[in-house]
C-alpha positions as CSV (number, residue, x, y, z in Angstrom):
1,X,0.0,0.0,0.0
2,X,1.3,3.4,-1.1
3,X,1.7,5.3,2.2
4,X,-1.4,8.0,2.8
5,X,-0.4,11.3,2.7
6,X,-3.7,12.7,1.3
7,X,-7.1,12.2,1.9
8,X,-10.5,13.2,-0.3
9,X,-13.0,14.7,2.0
10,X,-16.8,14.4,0.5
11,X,-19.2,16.2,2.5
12,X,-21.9,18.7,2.6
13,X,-22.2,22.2,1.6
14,X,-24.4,22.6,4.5
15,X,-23.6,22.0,8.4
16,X,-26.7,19.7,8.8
17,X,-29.8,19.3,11.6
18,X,-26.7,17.6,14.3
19,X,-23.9,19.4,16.2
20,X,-22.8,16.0,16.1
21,X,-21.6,15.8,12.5
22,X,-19.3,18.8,12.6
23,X,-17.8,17.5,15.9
24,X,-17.3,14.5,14.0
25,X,-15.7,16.3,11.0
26,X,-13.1,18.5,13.6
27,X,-12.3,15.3,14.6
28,X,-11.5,13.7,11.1
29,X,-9.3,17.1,10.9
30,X,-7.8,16.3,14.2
31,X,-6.8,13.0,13.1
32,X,-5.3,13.8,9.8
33,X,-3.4,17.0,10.9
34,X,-1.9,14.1,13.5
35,X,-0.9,11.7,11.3
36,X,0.6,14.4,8.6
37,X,-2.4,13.7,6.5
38,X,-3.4,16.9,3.5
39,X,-6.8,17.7,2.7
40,X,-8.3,17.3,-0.2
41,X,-11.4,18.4,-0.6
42,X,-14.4,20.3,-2.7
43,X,-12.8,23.9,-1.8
44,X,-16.1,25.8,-0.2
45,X,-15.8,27.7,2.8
46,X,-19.5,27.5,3.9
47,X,-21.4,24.1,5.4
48,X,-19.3,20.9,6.9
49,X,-16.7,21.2,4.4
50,X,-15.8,24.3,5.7
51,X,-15.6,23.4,9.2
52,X,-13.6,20.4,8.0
53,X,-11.1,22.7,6.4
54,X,-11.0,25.1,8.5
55,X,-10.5,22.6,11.7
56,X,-7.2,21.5,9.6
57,X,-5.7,24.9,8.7
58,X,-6.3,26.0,12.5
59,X,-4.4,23.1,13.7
60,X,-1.7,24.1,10.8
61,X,-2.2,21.4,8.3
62,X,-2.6,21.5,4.4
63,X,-5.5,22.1,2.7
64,X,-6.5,21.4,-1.0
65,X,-9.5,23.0,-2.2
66,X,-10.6,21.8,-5.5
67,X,-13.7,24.0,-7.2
68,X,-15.1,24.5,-10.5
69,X,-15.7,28.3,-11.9
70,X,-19.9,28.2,-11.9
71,X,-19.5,27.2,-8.2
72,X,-17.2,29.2,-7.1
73,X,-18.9,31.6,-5.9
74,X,-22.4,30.1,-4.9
75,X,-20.3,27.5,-2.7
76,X,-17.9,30.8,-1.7
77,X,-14.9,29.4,-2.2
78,X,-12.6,29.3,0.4
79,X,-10.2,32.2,0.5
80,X,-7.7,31.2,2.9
81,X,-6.4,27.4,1.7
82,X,-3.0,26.0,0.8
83,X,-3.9,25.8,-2.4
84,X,-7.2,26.3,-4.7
85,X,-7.7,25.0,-8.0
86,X,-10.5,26.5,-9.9
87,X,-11.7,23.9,-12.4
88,X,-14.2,24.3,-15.7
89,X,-16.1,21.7,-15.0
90,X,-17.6,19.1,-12.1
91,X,-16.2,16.4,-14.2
92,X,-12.4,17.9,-14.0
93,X,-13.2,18.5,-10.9
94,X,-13.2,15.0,-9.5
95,X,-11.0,14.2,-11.8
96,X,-8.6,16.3,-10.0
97,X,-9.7,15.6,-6.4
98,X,-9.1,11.7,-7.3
99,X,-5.8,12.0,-8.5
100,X,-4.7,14.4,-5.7
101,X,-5.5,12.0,-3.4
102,X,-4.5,8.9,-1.6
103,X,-8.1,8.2,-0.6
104,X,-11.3,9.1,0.1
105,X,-13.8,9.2,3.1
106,X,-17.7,10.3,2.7
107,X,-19.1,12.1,6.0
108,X,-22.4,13.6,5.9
109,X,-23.9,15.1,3.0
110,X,-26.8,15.2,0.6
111,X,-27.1,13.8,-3.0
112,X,-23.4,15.3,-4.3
113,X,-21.6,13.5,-1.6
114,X,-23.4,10.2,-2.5
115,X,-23.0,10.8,-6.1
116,X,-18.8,11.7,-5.4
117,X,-17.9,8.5,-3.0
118,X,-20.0,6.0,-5.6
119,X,-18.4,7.5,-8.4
120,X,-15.0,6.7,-6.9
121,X,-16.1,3.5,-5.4
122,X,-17.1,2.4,-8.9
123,X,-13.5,3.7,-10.1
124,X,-11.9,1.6,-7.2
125,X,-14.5,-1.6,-8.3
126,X,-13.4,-1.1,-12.2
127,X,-9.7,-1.2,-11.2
128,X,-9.0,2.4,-12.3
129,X,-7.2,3.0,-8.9
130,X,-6.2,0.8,-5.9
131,X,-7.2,3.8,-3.4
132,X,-9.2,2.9,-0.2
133,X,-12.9,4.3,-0.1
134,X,-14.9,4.7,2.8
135,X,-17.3,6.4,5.3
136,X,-17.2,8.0,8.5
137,X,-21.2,6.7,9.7
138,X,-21.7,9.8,12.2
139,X,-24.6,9.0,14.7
140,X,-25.6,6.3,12.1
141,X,-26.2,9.1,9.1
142,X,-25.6,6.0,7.1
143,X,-27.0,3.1,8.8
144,X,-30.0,3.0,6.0
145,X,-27.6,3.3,3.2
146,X,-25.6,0.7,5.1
147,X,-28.3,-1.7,4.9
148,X,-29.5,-0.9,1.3
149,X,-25.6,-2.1,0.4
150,X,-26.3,-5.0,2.4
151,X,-29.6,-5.8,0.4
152,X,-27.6,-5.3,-3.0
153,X,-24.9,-7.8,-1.8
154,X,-27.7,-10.5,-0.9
155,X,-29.1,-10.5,-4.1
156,X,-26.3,-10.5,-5.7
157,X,-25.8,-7.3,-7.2
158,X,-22.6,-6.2,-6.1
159,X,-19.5,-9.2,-5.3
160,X,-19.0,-9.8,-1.8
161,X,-15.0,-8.0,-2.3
162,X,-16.5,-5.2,-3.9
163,X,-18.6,-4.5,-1.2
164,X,-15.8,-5.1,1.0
165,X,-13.8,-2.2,-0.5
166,X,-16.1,0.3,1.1
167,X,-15.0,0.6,4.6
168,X,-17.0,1.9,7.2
169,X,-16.5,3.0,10.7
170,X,-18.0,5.4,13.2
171,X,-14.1,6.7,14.5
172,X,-12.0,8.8,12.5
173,X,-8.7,7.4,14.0
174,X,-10.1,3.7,13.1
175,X,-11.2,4.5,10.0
176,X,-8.1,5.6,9.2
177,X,-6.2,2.8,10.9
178,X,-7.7,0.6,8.3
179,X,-6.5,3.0,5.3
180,X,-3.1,2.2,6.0
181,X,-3.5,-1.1,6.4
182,X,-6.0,-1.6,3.6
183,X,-5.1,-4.0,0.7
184,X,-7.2,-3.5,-2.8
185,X,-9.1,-7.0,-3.8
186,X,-7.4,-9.2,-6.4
187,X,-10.8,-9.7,-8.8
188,X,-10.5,-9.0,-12.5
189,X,-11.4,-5.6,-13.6
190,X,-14.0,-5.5,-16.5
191,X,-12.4,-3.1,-18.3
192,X,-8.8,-1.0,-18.4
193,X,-8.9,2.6,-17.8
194,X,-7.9,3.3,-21.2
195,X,-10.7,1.8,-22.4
196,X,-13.1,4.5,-21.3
């Protein structure tokens, strides 16, 4: 495993109804900042990705904010990063957030968060990167979801190492305990990246 020195945040662009999941997000920051870990993540100052980032730039780590032009300034950018990249489009967007990072953890967040970590899990299923995917399940946020997964592995949907490559704990520091340990499946991809 390639050692993790940067991690893809996905979260919302709002704070949500709990205290509880921006406690939960200082405390992702807390642990990366620890463990020498950069930020990567969608570059908004506002909602729980702005606590998030701001959590890690207090604390004095790096932050990597990754934005495209038309939201740039509905998200507000964040002003004060280590870096910002301004992309022209969502798709170079994630793009760019992907290959920036080492891996990638989903906390809270509505339908652009869901539609960021499956993307990338998909990427990770396909064999167009060996990263490890995950999500931080803050006061069980994703305890439905979790099920649902569990449904489309019963009926056989999804293989049982796929699923597998989605990691899910409720701790930051153990969740990220099982990054550095974590070892990609060995299954066949379907296709090569090239052949996209």
């Amino acid at each position: 495993m390639t050692p993790i020195k940067t991690l893809c945040i996905y979260c919302g662009s709002n704070s949500g109804r709990l205290d509880a999941y921006g406690t939960a997000g200082c405390a992702l920051a807390k642990a990366l900042v620890s463990r020498n870990i950069s930020l990567v993540y969608g570059g908004a100052g506002i909602g729980l990705m702005g606590m998030v980032a701001d959590q890690v730039l207090q604390l004095g780590g790096k932050v990597i904010g990754v934005i495209p032009k038309a939201l740039a300034d509905k998200e507000v950018a964040h002003k004060n990063l280590t870096q910002l990249h301004v992309t022209e489009s969502m798709h170079e967007r994630k793009m760019l957030m992907a290959e920036l990072s080492d891996g990638f953890i989903a906390l809270p967040g509505g339908i652009g968060t869901l539609e960021e970590l499956f993307e990338i899990w998909t990427w990770a299923q396909l064999g167009f990167h060996n990263k490890p995917c995950g999500l931080l399940n803050v006061e069980g946020y994703y305890d439905s979801l979790i099920g649902f997964l569990d449904h489309v592995l019963a009926e056989q949907f999804v293989k049982k190492e796929h699923h597998a490559m989605l990691i899910v704990e409720t701790n930051p520091d153990l969740l990220l305990n099982r990054y550095i340990n974590y070892e990609p499946p060995t299954a066949k991809q379907w296709v090569g990246k090239d052949e996209t």
